[in-house]
Short mmCIF file of C-alpha atoms and ligand atoms in Angstrom, two decimals:
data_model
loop_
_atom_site.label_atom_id
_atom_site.label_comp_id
_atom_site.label_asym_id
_atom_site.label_seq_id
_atom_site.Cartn_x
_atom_site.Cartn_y
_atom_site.Cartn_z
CA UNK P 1 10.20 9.53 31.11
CA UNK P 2 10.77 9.48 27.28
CA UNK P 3 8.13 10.64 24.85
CA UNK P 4 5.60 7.98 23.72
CA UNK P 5 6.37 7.20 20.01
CA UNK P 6 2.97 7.14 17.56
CA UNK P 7 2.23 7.02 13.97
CA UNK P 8 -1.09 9.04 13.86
CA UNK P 9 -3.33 7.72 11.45
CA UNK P 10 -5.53 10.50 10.11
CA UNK P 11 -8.49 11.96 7.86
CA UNK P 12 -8.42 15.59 8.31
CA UNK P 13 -10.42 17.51 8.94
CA UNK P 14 -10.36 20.50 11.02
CA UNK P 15 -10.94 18.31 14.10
CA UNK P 16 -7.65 15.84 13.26
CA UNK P 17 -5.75 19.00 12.77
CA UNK P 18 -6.15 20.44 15.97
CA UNK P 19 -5.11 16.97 17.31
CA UNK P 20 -2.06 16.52 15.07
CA UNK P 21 -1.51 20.09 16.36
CA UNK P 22 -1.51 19.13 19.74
CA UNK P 23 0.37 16.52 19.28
CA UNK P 24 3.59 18.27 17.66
CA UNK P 25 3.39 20.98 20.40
CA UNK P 26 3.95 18.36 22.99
CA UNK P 27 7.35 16.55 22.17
CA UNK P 28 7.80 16.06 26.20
CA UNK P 29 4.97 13.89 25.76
CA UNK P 30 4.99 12.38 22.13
CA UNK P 31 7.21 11.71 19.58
CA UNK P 32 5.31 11.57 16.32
CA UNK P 33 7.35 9.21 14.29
CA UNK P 34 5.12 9.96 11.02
CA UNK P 35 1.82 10.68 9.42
CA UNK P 36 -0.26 8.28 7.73
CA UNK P 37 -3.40 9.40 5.55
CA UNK P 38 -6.51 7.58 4.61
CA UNK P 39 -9.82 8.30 3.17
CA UNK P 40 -12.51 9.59 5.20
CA UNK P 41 -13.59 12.86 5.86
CA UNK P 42 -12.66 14.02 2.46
CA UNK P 43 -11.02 11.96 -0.62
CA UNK P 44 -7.51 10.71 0.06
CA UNK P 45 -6.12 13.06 -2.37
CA UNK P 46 -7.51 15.71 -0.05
CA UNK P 47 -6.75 14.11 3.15
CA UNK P 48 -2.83 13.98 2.12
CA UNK P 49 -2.55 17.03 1.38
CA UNK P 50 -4.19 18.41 4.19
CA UNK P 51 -1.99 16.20 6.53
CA UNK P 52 1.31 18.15 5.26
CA UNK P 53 -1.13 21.58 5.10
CA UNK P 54 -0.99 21.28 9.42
CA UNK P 55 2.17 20.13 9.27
CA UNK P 56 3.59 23.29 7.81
CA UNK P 57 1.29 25.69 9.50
CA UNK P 58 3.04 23.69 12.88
CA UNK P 59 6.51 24.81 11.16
CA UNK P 60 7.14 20.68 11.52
CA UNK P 61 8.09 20.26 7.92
CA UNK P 62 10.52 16.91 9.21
CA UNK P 63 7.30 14.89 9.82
CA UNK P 64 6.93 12.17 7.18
CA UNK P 65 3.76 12.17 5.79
CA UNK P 66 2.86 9.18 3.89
CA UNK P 67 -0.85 8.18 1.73
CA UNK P 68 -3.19 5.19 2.61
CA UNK P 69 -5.81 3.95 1.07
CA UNK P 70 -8.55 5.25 -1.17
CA UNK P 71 -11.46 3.90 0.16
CA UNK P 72 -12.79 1.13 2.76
CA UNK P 73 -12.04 -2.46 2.39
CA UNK P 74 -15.56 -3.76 0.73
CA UNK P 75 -17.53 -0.48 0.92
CA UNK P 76 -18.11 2.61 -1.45
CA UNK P 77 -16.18 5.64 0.34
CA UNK P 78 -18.18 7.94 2.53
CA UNK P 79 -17.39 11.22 2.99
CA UNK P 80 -18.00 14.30 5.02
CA UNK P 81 -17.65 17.51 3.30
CA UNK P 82 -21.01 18.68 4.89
CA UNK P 83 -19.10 18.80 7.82
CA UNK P 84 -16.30 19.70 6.86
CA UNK P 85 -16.11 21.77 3.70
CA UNK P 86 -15.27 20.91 0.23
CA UNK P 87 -11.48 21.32 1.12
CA UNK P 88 -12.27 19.20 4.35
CA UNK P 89 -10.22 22.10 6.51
CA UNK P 90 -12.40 24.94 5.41
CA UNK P 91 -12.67 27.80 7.68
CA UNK P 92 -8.70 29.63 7.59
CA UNK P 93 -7.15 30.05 4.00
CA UNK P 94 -4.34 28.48 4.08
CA UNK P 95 -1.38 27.90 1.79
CA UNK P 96 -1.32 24.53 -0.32
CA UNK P 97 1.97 22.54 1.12
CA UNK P 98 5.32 22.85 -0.49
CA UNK P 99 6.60 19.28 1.70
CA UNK P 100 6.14 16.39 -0.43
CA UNK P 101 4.74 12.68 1.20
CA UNK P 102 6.89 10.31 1.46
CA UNK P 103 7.23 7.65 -0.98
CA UNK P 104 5.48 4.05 -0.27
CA UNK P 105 2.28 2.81 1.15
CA UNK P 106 1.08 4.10 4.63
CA UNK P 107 0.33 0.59 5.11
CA UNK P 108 3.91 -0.89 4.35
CA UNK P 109 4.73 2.50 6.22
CA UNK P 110 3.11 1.07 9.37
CA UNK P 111 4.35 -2.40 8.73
CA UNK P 112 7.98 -1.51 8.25
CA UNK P 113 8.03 1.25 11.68
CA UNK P 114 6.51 -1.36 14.27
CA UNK P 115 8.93 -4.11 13.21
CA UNK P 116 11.71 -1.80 13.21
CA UNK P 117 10.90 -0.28 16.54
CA UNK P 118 11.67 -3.07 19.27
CA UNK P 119 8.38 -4.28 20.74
CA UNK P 120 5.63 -3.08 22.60
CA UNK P 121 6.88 0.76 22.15
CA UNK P 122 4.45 2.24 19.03
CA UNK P 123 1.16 3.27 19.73
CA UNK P 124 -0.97 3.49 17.01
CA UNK P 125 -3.43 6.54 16.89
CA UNK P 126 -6.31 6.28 14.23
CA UNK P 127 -8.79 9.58 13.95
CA UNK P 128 -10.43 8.00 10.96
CA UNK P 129 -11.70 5.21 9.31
CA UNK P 130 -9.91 2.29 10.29
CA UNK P 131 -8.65 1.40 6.75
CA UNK P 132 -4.94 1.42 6.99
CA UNK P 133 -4.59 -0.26 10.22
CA UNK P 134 -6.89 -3.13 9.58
CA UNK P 135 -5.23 -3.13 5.99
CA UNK P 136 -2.05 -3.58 8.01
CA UNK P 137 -2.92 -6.29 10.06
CA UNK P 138 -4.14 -8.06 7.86
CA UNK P 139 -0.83 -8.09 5.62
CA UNK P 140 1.39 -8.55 8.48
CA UNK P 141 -0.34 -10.15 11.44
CA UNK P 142 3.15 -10.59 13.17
CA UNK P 143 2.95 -7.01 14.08
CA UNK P 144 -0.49 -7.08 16.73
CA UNK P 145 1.97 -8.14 19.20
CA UNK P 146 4.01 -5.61 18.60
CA UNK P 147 1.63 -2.45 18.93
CA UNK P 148 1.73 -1.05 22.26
CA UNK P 149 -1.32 -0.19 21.94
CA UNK P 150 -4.28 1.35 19.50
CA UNK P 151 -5.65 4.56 21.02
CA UNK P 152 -8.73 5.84 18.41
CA UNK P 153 -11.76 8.35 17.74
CA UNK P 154 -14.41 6.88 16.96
CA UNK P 155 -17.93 4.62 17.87
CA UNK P 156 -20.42 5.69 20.36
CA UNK P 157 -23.00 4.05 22.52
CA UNK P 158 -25.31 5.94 25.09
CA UNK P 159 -24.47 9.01 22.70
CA UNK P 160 -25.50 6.82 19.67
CA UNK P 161 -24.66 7.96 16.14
CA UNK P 162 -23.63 11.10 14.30
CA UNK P 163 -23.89 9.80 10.57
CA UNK P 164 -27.00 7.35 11.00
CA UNK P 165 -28.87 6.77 13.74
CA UNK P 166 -26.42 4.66 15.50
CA UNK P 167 -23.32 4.67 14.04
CA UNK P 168 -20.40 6.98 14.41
CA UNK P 169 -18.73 8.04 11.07
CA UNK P 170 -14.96 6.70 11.74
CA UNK P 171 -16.67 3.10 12.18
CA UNK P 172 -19.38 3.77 9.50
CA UNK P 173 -17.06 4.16 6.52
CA UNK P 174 -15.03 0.90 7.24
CA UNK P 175 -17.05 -1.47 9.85
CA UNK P 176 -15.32 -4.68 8.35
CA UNK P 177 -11.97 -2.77 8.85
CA UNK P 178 -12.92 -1.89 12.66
CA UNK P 179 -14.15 -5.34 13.38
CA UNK P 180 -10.68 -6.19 12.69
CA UNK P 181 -9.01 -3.51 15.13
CA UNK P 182 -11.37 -4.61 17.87
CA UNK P 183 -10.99 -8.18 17.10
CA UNK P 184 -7.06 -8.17 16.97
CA UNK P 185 -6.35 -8.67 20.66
CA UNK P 186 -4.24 -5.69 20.79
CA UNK P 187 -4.94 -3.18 23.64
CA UNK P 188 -7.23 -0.63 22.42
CA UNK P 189 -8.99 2.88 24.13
CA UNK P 190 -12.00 4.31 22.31
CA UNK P 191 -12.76 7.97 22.50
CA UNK P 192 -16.58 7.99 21.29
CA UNK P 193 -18.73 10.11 20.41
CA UNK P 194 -20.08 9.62 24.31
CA UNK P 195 -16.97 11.73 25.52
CA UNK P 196 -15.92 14.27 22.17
CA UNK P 197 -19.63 15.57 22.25
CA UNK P 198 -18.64 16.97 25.89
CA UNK P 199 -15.66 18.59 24.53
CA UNK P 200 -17.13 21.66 22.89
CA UNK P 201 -15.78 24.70 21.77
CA UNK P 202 -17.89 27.32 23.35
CA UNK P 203 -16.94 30.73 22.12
CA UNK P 204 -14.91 31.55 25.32
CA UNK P 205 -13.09 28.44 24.01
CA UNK P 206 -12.50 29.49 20.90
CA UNK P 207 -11.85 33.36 21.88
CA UNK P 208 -9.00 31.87 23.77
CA UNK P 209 -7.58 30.44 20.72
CA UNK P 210 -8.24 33.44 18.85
CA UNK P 211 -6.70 35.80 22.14
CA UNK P 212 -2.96 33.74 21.40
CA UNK P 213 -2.46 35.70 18.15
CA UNK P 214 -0.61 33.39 16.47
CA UNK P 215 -1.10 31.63 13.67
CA UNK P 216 -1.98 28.77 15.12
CA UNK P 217 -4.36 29.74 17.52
CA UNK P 218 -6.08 32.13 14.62
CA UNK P 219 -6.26 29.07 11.93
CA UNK P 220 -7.73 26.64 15.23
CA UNK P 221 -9.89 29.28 15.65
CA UNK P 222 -10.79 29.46 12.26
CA UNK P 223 -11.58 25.75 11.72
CA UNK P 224 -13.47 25.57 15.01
CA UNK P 225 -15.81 28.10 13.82
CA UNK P 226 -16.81 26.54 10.46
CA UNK P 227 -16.90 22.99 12.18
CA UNK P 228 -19.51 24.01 14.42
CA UNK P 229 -21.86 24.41 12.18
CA UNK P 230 -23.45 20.55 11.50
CA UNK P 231 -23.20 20.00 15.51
CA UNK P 232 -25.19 23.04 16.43
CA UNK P 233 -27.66 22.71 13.63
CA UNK P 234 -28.10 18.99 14.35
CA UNK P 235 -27.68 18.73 18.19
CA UNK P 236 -27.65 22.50 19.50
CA UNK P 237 -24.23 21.77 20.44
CA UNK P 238 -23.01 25.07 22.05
CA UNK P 239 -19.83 24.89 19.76
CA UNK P 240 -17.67 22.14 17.55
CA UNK P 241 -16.77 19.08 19.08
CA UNK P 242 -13.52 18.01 19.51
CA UNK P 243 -13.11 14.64 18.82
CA UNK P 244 -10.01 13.46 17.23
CA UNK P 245 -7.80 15.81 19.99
CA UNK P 246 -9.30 13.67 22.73
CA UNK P 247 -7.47 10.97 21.67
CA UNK P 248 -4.23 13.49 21.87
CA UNK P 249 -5.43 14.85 24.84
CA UNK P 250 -6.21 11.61 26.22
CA UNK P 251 -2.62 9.99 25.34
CA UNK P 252 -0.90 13.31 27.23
CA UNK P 253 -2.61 13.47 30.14
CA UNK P 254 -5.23 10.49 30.88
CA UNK P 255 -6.33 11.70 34.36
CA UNK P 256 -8.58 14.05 32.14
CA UNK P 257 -10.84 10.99 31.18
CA UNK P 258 -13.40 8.50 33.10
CA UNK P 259 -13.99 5.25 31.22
CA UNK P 260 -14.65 1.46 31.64
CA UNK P 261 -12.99 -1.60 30.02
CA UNK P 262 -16.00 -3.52 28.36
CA UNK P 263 -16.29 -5.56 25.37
CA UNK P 264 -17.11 -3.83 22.03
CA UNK P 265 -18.60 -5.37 18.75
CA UNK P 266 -18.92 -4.02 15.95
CA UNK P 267 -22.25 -3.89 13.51
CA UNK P 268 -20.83 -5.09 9.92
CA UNK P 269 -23.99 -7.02 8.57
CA UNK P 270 -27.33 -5.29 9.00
CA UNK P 271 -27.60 -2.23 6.91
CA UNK P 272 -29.60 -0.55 9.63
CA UNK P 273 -27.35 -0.87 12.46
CA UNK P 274 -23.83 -0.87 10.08
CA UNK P 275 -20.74 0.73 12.10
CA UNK P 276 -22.43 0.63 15.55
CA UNK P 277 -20.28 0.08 18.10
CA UNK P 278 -21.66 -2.60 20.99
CA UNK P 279 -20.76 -1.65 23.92
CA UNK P 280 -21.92 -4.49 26.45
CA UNK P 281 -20.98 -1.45 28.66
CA UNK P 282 -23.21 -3.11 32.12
CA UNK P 283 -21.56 -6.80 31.31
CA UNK P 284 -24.96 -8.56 30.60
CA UNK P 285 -23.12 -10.83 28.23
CA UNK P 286 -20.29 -13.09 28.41
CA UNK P 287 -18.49 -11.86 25.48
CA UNK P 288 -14.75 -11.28 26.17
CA UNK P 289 -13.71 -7.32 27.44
CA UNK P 290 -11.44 -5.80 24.69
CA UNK P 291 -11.42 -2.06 25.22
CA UNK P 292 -11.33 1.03 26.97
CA UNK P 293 -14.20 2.71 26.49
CA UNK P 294 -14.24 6.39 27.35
CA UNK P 295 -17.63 8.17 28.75
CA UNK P 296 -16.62 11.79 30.23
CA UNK P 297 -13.43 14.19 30.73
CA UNK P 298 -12.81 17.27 32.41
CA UNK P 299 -13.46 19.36 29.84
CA UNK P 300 -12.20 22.79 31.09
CA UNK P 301 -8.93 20.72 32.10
CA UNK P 302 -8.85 19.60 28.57
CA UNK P 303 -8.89 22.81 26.53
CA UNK P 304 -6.54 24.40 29.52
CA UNK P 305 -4.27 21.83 28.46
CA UNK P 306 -5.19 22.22 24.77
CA UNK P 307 -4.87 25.58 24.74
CA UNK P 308 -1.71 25.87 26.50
CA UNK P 309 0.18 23.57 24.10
CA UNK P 310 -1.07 25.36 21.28
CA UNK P 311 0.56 28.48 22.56
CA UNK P 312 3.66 26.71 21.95
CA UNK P 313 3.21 26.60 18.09
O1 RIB C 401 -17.34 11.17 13.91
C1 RIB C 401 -16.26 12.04 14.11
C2 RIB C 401 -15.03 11.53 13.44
O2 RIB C 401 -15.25 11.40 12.04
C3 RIB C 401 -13.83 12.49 13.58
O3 RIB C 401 -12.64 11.77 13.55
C4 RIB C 401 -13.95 13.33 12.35
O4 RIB C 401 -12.69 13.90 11.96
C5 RIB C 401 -14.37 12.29 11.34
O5 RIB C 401 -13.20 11.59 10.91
CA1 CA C 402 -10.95 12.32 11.83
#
């Protein structure tokens, strides 16, 4: 079967560069046709840069690599660095990119790729804030038809939130841009925070990357280490959870996951709810289903898999 095409929409972050990484060690699997930056995690200035930073370190210096937008739709830009570092990939020192991004707008980026591409064969993969894809709908709404489909990280429910008390960060920076996605009628899978906070890096985990003594698996190792830190303070995680390379993970092999397709709202009005995702997860309402929403994985089958591919790099 030929690779899946994708345009992986990113913030990184240590966590989307382990799924980026994945990603360009599996070209059986995917074809990463380009990616596009926005502002999350860290400033966009950051977050483009750090995109072609993984890149490189992946010795995929053909990937274009193009910049999104600054900050949310109607909001003031939130941002992570207490999670992630000032750099937002602290942990490994590595070498500031020699690629350059592509000229243009991520969004006109987008735009251009799924009406060039005939239809129904890009999947869109977002590991941040929503920004540039609800930015792109709204500009072109010809092209919802034309996604094959919007596999993201981000929301939670029964895990509730990791930036306020119910809210997941991806949705919390942008909600009006994610009631967009999940209003757009396209076919969408959520990774929450209900499934990445059962993908941990345990230190046999992250041993293993360490034990592949490349540069790859030392850097991954690297990240994992300094990313732990906010999830064991805060939960007692017993290492950094993976998010954004569930969605990776998920798009490779998707017998790893257990979900249900439910309808999902998302909070954009009240200020103490803002970002959380609805899950109507035991169909009390009437409200119509819209996504996949993913609650467990084999996690040792995950970071066999994850591990494995990184070997590759
Ligand atoms: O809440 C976790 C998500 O927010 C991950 O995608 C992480 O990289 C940040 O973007
Ligand atoms: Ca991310």
């Amino acid at each position: 079967m030929a690779p899946r095409k994708i345009i992986i929409d990113t913030d990184p972050g240590q966590d989307d560069a382990v799924a980026i990484l994945l990603a360009l060690a599996s070209p059986e699997d995917l074809e990463v046709l380009g990616l596009t930056a926005v502002a999350g995690n860290v400033p966009l200035d950051l977050t483009s840069k750090n995109a072609r930073i993984i890149c490189e370190l992946a010795g995929k210096v053909d990937v274009p690599i193009y910049e999104g937008c600054d900050r949310p739709l109607g909001r003031d830009l939130v941002t992570a660095e207490h999670v992630h570092g000032k750099t937002g990939l602290d942990g490994p020192d590595l070498p500031d990119p020699t690629m350059a991004l592509k000229d243009g707008h991520a969004v006109d980026y987008i735009i251009d790729t799924i009406r060039e591409q005939p239809s129904g064969t890009v999947t869109l993969c977002p590991l941040g804030p929503l920004t540039n894809i609800a930015t792109a709908l709204r500009k072109a709404p010809d092209i919802a038809e034309r996604i094959q489909q919007i596999v993201l990280m981000g929301g939670a429910y029964f895990e509730v939130g990791n930036i306020t008390p119910t809210a997941e960060f991806n949705i919390y920076v942008d909600p009006e841009a994610a009631d967009i996605v999940f209003k757009s009628g396209i076919d969408i899978v959520v990774l929450p925070l209900d499934v990445t906070h059962k993908a941990l890096v345990t230190k046999p985990r992250n041993d293993a990357f360490r034990a592949l003594n490349t540069p790859v698996g030392i850097a991954v190792a690297q990240m994992t280490d300094f990313f732990e830190r906010f999830d064991k303070e805060k939960y007692g995680s017993a290492g950094a959870p993976l998010h954004d390379p569930c969605v990776t993970a998920y798009l490779i092999q998707p017998d790893l996951f257990t979900g249900r397709y439910v309808n999902v709202e998302i909070e954009t009005s009240s200020e103490l709810t803002r970002g959380m995702t609805v899950a109507d997860w035991w169909g009390v309402t009437d409200r119509p289903k819209n996504a996949t929403f993913i609650g467990d994985l084999d996690a040792d089958g995950f970071f066999a898999l994850l591990t494995d591919r990184l070997a590759r790099l």
